[in-house]
CSV table of C-alpha atoms in Angstrom, one decimal:
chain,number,residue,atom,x,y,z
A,1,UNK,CA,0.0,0.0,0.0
A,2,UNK,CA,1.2,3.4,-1.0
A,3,UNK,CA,1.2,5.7,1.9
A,4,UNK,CA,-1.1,8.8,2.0
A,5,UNK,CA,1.9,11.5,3.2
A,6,UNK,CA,3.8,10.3,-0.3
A,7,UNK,CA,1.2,11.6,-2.7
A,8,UNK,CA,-0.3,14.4,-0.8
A,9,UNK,CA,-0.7,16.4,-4.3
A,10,UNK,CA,-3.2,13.6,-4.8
A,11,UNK,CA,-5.6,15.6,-2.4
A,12,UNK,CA,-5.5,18.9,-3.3
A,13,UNK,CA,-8.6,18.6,-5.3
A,14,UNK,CA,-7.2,20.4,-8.5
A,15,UNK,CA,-8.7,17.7,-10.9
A,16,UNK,CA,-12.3,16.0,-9.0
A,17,UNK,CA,-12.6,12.8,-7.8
A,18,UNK,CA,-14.5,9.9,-8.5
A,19,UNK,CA,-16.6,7.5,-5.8
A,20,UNK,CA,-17.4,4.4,-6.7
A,21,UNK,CA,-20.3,2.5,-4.2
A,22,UNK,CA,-22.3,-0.7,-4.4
A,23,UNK,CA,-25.7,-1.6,-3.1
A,24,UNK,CA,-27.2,-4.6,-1.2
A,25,UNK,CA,-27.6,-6.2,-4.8
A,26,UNK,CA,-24.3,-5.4,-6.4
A,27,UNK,CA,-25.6,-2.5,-8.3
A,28,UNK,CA,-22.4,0.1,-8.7
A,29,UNK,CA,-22.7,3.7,-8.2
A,30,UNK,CA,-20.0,6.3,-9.5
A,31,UNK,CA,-20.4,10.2,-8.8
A,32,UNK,CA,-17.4,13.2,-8.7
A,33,UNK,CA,-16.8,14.5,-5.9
A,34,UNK,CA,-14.5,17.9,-5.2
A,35,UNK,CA,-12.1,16.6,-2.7
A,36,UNK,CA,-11.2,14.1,-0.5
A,37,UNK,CA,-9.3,15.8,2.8
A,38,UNK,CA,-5.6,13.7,3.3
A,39,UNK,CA,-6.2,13.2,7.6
A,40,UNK,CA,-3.4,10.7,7.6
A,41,UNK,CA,-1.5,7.5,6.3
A,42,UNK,CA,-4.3,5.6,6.9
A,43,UNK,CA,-7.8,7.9,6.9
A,44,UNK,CA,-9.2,10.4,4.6
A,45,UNK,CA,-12.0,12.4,5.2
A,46,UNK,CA,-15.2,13.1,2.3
A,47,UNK,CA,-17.4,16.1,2.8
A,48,UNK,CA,-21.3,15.0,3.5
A,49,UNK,CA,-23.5,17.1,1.3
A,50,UNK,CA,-25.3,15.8,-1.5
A,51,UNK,CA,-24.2,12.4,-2.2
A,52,UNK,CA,-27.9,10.3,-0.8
A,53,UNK,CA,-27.0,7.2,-2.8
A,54,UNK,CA,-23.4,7.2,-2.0
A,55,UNK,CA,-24.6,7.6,1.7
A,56,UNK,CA,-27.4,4.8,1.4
A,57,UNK,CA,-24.7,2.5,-0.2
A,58,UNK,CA,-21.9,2.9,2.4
A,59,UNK,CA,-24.5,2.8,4.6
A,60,UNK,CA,-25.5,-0.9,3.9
A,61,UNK,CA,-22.1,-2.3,3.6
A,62,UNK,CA,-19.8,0.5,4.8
A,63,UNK,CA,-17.0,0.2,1.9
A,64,UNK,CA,-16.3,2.6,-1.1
A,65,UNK,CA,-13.7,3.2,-3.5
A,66,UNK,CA,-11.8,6.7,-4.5
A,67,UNK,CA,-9.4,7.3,-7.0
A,68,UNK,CA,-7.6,10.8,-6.8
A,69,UNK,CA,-5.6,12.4,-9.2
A,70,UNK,CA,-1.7,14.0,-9.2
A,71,UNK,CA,-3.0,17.6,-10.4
A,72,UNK,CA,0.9,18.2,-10.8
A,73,UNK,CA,1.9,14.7,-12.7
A,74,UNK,CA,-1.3,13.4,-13.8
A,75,UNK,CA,-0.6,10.4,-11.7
A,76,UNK,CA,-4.0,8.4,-10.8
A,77,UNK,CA,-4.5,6.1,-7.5
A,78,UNK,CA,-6.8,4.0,-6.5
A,79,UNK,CA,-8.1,3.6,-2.9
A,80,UNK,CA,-10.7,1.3,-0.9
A,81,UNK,CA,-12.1,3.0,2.1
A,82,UNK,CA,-13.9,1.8,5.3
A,83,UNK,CA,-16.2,3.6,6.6
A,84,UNK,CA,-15.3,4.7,10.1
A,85,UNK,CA,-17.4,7.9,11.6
A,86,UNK,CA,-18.9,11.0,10.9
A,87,UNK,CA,-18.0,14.3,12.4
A,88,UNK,CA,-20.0,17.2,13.0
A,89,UNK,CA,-17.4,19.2,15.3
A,90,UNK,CA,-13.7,19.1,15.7
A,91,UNK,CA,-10.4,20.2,13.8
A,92,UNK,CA,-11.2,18.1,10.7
A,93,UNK,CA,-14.8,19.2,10.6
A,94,UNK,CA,-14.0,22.9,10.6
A,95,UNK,CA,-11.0,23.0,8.2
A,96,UNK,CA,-13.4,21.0,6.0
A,97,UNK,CA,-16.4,23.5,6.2
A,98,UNK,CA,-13.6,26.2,6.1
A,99,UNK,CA,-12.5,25.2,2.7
A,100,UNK,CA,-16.4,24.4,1.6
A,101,UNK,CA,-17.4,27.2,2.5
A,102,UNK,CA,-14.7,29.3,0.6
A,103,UNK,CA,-15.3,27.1,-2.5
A,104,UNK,CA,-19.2,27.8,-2.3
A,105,UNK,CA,-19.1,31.9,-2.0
A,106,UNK,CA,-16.0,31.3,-5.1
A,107,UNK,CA,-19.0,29.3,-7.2
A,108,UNK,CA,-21.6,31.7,-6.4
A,109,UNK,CA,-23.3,29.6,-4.0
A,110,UNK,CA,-22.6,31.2,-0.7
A,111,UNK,CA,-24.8,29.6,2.2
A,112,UNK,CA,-26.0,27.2,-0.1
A,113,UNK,CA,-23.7,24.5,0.3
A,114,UNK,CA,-23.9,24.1,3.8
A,115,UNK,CA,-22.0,21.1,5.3
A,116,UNK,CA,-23.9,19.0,7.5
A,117,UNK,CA,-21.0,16.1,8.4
A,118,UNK,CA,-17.4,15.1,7.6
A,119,UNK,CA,-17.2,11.1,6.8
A,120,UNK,CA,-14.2,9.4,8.3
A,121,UNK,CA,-13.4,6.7,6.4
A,122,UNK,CA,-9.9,3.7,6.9
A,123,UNK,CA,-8.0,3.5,3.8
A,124,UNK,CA,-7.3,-0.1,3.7
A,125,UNK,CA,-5.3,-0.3,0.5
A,126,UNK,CA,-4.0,2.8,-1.8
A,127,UNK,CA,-2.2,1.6,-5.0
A,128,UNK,CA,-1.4,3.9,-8.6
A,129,UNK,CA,-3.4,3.6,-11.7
A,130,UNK,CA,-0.9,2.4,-14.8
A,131,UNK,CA,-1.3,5.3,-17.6
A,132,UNK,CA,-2.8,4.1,-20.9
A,133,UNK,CA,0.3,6.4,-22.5
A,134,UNK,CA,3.9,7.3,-20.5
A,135,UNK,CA,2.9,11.1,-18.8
A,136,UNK,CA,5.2,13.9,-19.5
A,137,UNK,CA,8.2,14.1,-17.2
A,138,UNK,CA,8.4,17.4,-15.3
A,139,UNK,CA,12.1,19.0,-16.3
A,140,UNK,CA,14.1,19.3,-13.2
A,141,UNK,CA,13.6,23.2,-13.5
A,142,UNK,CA,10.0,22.5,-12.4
A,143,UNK,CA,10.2,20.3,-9.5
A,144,UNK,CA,9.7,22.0,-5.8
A,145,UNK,CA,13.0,20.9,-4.3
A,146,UNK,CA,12.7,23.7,-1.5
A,147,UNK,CA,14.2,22.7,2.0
A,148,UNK,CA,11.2,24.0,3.7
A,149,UNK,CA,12.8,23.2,6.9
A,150,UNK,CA,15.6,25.2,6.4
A,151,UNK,CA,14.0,28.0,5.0
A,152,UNK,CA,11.6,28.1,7.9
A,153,UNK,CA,14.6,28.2,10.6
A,154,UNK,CA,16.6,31.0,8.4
A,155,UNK,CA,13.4,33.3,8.7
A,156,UNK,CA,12.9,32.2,12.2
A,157,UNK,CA,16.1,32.9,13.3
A,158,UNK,CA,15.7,36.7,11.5
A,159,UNK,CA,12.3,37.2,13.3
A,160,UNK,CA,13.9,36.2,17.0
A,161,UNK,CA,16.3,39.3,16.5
A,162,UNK,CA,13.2,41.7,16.5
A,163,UNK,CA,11.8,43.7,19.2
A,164,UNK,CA,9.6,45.9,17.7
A,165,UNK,CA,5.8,45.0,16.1
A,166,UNK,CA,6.1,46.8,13.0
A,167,UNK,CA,9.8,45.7,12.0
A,168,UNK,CA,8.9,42.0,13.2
A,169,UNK,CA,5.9,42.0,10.3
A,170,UNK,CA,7.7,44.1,8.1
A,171,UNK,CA,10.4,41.3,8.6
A,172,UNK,CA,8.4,38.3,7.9
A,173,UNK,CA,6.7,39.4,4.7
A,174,UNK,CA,10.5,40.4,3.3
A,175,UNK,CA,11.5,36.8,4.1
A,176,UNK,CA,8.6,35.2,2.9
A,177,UNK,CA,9.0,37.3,-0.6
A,178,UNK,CA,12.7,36.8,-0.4
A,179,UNK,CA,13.0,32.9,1.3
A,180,UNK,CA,10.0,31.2,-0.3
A,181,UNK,CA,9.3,33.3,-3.4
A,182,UNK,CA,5.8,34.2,-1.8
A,183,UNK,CA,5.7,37.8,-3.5
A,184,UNK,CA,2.4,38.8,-2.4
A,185,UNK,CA,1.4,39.0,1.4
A,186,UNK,CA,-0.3,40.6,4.0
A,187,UNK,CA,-0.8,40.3,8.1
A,188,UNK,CA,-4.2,41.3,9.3
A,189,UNK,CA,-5.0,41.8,13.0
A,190,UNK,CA,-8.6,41.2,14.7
A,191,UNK,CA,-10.7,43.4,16.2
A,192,UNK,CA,-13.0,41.4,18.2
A,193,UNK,CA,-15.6,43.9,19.0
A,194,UNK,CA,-16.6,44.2,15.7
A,195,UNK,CA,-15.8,40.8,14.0
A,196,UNK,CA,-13.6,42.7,11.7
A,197,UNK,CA,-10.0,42.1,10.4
A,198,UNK,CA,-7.9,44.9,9.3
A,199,UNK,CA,-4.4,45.3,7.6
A,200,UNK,CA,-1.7,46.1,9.7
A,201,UNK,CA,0.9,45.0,6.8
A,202,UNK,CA,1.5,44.1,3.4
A,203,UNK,CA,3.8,43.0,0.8
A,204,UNK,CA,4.3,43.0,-2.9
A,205,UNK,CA,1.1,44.6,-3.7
A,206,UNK,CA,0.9,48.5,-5.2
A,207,UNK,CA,-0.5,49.9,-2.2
A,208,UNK,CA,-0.1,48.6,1.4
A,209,UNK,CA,-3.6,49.4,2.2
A,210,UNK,CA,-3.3,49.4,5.6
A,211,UNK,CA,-6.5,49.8,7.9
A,212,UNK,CA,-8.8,47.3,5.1
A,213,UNK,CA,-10.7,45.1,6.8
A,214,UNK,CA,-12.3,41.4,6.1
A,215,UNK,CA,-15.0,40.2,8.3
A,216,UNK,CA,-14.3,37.3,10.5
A,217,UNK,CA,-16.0,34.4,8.9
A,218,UNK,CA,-16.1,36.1,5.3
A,219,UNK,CA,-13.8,34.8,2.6
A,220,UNK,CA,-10.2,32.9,2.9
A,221,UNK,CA,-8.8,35.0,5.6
A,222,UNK,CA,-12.1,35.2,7.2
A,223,UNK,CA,-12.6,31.6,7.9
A,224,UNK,CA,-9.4,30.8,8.3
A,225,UNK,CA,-9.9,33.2,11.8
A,226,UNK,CA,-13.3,32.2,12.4
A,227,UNK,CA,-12.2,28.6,12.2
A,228,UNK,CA,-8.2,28.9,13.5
A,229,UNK,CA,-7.6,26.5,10.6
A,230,UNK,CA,-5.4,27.6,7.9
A,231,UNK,CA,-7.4,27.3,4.7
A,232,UNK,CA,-5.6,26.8,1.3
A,233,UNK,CA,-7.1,27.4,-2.0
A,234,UNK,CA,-5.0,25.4,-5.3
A,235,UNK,CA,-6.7,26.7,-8.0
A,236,UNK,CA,-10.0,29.3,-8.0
A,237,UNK,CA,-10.4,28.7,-11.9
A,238,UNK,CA,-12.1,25.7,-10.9
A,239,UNK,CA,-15.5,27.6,-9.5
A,240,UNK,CA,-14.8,31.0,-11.0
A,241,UNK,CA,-18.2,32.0,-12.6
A,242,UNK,CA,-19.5,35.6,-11.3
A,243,UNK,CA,-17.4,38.7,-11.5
A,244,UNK,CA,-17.2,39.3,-7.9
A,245,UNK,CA,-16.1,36.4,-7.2
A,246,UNK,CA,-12.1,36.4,-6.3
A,247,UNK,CA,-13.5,39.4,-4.0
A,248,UNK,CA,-15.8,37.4,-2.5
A,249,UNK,CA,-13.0,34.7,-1.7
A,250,UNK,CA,-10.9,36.6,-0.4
A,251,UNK,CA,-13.0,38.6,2.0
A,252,UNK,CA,-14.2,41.6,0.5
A,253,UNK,CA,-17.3,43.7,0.3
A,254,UNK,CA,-19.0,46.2,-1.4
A,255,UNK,CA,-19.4,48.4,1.8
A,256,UNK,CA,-15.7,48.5,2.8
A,257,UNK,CA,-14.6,52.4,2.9
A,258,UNK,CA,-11.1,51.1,2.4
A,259,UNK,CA,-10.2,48.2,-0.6
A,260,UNK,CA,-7.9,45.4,0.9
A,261,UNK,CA,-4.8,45.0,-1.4
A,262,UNK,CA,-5.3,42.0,-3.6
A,263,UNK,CA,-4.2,40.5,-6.9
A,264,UNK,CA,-6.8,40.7,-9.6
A,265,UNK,CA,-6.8,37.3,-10.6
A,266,UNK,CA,-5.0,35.1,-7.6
A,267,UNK,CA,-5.5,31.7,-8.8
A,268,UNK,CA,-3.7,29.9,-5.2
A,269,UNK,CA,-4.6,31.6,-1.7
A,270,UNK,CA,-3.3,30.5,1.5
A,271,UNK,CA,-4.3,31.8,5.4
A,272,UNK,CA,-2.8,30.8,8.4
A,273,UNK,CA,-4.6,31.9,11.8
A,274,UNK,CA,-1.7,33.5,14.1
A,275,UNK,CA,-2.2,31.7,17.3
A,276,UNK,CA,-0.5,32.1,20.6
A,277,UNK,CA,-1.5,31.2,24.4
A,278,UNK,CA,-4.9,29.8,22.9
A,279,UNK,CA,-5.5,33.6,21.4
A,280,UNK,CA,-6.1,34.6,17.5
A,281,UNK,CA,-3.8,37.5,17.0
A,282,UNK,CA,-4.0,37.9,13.4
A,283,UNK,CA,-4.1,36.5,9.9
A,284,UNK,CA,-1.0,35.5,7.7
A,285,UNK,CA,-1.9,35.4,3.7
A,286,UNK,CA,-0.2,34.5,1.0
A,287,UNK,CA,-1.2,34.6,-2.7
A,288,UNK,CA,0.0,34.0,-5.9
A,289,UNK,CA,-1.4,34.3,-9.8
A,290,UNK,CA,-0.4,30.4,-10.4
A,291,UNK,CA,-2.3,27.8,-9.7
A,292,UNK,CA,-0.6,24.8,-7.3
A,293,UNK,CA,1.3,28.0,-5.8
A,294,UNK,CA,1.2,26.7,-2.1
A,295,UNK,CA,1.4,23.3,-1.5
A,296,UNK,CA,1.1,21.2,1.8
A,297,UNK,CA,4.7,21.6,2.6
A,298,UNK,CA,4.4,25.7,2.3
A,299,UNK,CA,1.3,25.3,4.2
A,300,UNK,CA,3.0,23.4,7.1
A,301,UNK,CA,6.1,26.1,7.2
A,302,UNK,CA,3.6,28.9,7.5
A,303,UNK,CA,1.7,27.6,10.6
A,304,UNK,CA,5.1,27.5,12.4
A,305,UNK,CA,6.1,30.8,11.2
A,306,UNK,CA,2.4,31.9,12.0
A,307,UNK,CA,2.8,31.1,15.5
A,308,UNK,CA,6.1,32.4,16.0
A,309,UNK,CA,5.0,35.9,14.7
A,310,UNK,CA,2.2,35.7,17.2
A,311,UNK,CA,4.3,34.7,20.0
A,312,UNK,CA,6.8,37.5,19.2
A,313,UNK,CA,4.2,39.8,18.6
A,314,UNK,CA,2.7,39.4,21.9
A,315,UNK,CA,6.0,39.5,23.4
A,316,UNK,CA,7.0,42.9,21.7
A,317,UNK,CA,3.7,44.4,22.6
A,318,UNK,CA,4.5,43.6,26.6
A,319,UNK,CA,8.1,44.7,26.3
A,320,UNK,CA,6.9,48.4,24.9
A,321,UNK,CA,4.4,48.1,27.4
A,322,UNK,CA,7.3,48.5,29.9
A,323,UNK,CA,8.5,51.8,30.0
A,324,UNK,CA,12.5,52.7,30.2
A,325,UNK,CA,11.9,55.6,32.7
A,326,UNK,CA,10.0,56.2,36.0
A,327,UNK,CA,6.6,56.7,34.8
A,328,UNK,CA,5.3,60.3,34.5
A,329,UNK,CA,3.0,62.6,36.1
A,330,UNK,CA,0.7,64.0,33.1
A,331,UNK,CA,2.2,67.7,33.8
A,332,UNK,CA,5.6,66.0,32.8
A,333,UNK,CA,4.0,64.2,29.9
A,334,UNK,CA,2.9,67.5,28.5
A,335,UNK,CA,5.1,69.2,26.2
A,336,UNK,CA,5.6,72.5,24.3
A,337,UNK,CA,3.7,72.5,21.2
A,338,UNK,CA,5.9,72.1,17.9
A,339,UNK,CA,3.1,72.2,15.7
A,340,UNK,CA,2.6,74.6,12.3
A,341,UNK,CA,0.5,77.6,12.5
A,342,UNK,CA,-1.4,76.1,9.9
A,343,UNK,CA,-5.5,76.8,9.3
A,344,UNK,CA,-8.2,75.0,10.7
A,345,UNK,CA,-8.6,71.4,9.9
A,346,UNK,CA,-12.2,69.6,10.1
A,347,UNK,CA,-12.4,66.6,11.9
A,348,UNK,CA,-15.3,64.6,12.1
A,349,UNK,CA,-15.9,61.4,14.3
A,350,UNK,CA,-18.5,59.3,14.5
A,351,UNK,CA,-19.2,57.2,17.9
A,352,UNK,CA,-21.5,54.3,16.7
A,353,UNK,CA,-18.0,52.9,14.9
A,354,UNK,CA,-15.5,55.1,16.0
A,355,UNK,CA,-15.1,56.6,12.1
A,356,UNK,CA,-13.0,59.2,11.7
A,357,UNK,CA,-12.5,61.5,8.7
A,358,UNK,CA,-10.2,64.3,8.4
A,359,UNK,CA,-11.1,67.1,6.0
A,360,UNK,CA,-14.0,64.4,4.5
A,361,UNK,CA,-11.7,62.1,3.5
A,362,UNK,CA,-12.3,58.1,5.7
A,363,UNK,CA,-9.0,57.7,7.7
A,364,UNK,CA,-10.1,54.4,9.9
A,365,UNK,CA,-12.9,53.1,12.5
A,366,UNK,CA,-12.9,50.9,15.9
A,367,UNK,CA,-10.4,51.8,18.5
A,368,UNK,CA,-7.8,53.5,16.3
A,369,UNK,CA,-10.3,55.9,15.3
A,370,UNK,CA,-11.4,56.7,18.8
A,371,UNK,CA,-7.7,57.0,19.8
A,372,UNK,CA,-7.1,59.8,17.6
A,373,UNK,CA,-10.4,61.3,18.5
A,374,UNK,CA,-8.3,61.0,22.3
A,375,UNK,CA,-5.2,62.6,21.1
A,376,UNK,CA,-6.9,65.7,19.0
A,377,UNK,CA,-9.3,66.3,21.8
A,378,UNK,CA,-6.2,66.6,24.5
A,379,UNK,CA,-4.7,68.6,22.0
A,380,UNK,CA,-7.1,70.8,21.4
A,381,UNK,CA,-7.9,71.6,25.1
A,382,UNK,CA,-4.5,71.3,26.5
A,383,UNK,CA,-1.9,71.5,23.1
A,384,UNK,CA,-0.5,67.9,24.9
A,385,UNK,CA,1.4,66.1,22.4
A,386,UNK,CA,3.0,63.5,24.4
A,387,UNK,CA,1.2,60.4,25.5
A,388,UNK,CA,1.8,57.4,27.8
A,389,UNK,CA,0.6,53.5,27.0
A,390,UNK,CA,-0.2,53.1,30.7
A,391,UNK,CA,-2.5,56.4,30.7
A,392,UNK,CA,-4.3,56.2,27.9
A,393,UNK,CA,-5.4,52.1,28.9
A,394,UNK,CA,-7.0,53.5,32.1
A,395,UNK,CA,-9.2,55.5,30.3
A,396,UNK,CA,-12.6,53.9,30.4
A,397,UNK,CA,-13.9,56.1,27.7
A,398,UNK,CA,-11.9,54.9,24.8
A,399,UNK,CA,-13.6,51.3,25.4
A,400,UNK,CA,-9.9,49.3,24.8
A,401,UNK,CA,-9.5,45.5,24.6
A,402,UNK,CA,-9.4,43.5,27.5
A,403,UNK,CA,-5.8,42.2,26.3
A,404,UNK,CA,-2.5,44.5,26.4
A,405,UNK,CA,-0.7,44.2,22.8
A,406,UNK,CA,-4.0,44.8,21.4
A,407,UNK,CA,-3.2,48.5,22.3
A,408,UNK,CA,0.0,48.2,20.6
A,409,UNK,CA,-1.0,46.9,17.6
A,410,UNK,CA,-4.4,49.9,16.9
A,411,UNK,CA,-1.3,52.1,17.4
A,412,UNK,CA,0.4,50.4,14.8
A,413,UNK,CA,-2.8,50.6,12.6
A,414,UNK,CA,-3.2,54.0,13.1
A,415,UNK,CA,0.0,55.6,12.8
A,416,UNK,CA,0.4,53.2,9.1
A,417,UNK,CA,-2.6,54.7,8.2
A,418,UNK,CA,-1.4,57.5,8.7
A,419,UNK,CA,1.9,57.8,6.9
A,420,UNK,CA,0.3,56.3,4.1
A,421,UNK,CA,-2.5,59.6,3.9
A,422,UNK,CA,0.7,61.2,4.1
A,423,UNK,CA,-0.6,64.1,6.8
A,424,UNK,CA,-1.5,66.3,8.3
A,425,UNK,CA,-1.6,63.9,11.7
A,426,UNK,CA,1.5,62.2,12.3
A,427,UNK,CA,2.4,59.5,15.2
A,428,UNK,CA,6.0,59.6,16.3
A,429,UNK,CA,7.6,56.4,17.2
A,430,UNK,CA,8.5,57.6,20.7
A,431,UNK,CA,10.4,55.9,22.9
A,432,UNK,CA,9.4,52.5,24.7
A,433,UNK,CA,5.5,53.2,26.3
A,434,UNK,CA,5.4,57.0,24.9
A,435,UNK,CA,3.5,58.1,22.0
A,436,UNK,CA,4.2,61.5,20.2
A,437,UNK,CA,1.1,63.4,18.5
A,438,UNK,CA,1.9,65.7,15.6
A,439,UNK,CA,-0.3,68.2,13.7
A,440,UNK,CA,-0.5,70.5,11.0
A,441,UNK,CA,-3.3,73.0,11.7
A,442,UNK,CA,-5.8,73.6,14.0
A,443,UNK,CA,-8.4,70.7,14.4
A,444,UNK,CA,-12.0,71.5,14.4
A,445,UNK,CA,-13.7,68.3,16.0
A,446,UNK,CA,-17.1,67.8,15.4
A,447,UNK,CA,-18.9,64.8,17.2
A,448,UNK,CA,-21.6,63.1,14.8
A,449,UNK,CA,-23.9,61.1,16.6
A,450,UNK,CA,-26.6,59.0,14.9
């Protein structure tokens, strides 16, 4: 028997399989099927959806037979499955409905295709089809002979050096780009109060976009958070049929005031949930215009290097949270203004969200947005420019997450954001637990409530 981990291409579901089932009397049954989920050596795992007389045959006898196909060598094989269990809950179960679910928005069917079990089925013999003709042999050029392992220490090794949040990400999508060839990435952090995702960094795209968001649940990223199972697309040609639909995939909606950077036609997509102490701290994605761009061995490497940037992250976060100094009395914290005489500049924020525009352009919502709401109202009562970590997460009023780096990473958000608009609100990177405020102009603040 051919074991499973030798021919995982077999079940990336780029070319469909085909079940083959028997009734009490003998009578076959063939039908395709989209996938059958590697679990490992010895099980495989089918999606239960449509299939009735599939399920009435296994149910009678409990046997079926698979055969998969190489969507990178054409190779065919052949296996005989037991039927085992079904699960409704569980690891298996949700990176199953995960990747359903992605594939049904991708075909236009988007809480249609609901999955109602994962079979569990014994592979009790897996052996190779012979080809009718010899199959074209891949040139050496195109074979994947990556050390995955070593790549994955080299970047790991760069990322333990860092300190600070925003080089640590900036880091990781450089060695990605650089190490693995992954030339198109991004990092997205949660915000839990309002289900959303948003950009805190990207790579290789012509804008970073920073501030996006994705809905938790929505798309590749999305599930791949709601879930905390990475989810790994081969090949979107395979369902592509409306014009929205690689948004849809990936996360996108109409309503977003901000466009997420993104590849117009990304055949291979790959999210890894950034996981540490139990806690979702963001989303690592990948994406590429090939098809078969991320295989099982890059989606291993980036769940290790996904929760080493979670682990560091939260680390970095605690570290700033530590100031250098003795901390300061607010008189201290206060400091001359160095600000241009420039005219009045119109702020507007909205409380429902925390929106906040500046001279009717969106700049970002949720707790960045009331944080800079916080800053230009000290300001503009006080001309304070310099701020403390510790301070600002006593103050009840600007409704922060329970958990510490969370803090550190809306700052990051908002001062990306931003640099990006390019002014006239700067954050300085202060030192260690301080945050510098810098504007151009005199803010008008006007509250909008709805």
């Amino acid at each position: 028997m051919i074991r499973l981990s030798t021919i995982r291409d077999a079940f990336e579901g780029i070319i469909p399989s085909v079940i083959a089932t028997t009734d009490r009397d003998g009578m076959p049954n063939a039908s395709y099927l989209s996938h059958v989920y590697y679990i490992d050596d010895s099980h495989v795992a089918l999606s239960n959806q449509f299939f009735s007389k599939t399920a009435e045959n296994v149910a009678v006898n409990g046997l079926a037979t698979v055969m998969v196909v190489d969507g990178h060598l054409g190779l065919q094989y052949i296996l005989d499955l037991v039927y085992e269990t079904s699960m409704t809950e569980g690891g298996v179960f949700d990176s199953v409905n995960a990747h359903l679910e992605v594939m049904s928005v991708e075909q236009g069917m988007g809480g249609i295709m609901k999955l109602k079990a994962v079979d569990i089925y014994r592979v009790d013999d897996c052996r190779p089809v012979p080809a009718a003709y010899p199959l074209e042999v891949l040139p050496p050029e195109a074979e994947d002979r990556r050390d995955h392992m070593d790549l994955t220490r080299r970047l790991a090794v760069q990322l333990a050096a860092e300190t600070d949040t925003e080089h640590l990400l900036d880091k990781a999508l450089e060695g990605l780009s650089s190490l693995f060839g992954f030339r198109h990435s991004m990092v997205l952090v949660p915000d839990d109060e309002r289900r959303q995702l948003s950009t805190i960094a990207s790579h290789g795209y012509d804008r970073f976009g920073i501030g996006s968001e994705v809905t938790v649940g929505c798309g590749v990223i999305g599930m791949a958070a709601a879930t905390g199972q990475p989810v790994r697309i081969s090949d979107l040609r395979r369902g592509r049929r409306y014009v929205n639909a690689v948004g849809s995939a990936i996360g996108i909606t109409g309503a977003d005031p901000l466009p997420l950077p993104a590849l117009a036609s990304p055949l291979s997509q790959l999210a890894v949930p950034m996981v540490a102490q139990g806690r979702l701290l963001g989303v690592l994605f990948v994406e590429a215009e090939q098809s078969f761009a991320f295989r099982h061995r890059d989606e291993e490497a980036l769940c290790i290097l996904a929760g080493h940037l979670a682990l560091s992250m939260m680390m970095a976060g605690q570290e700033r949270e530590r100031p250098e100094t003795e901390p300061e009395t607010a008189a201290s914290a206060q400091s001359g203004g160095t600000c241009s005489p420039a005219g009045p500049l119109r702020i507007r924020f909205y409380p429902r969200d925390g929106s906040i525009f500046i001279d009717n352009d969106y700049l970002i919502r949720g707790v960045p947005g009331r944080l800079l709401k916080h800053f230009v109202e000290e300001y503009a009562s006080s001309g304070r420019q310099d701020f403390l970590n510790r301070e600002i997460r006593r103050d009840r009023s600007l409704q922060l997450p329970d958990f510490k780096d969370n803090l550190e990473t809306r700052l990051i958000l908002l001062r990306r954001r931003l640099e990006e608009k390019g002014g006239p609100i700067r954050l300085g990177r202060a030192e260690r637990g301080h945050i510098r405020f810098e504007i151009e102009g005199v803010p008008e603040l006007v509250i909008v409530e709805e």
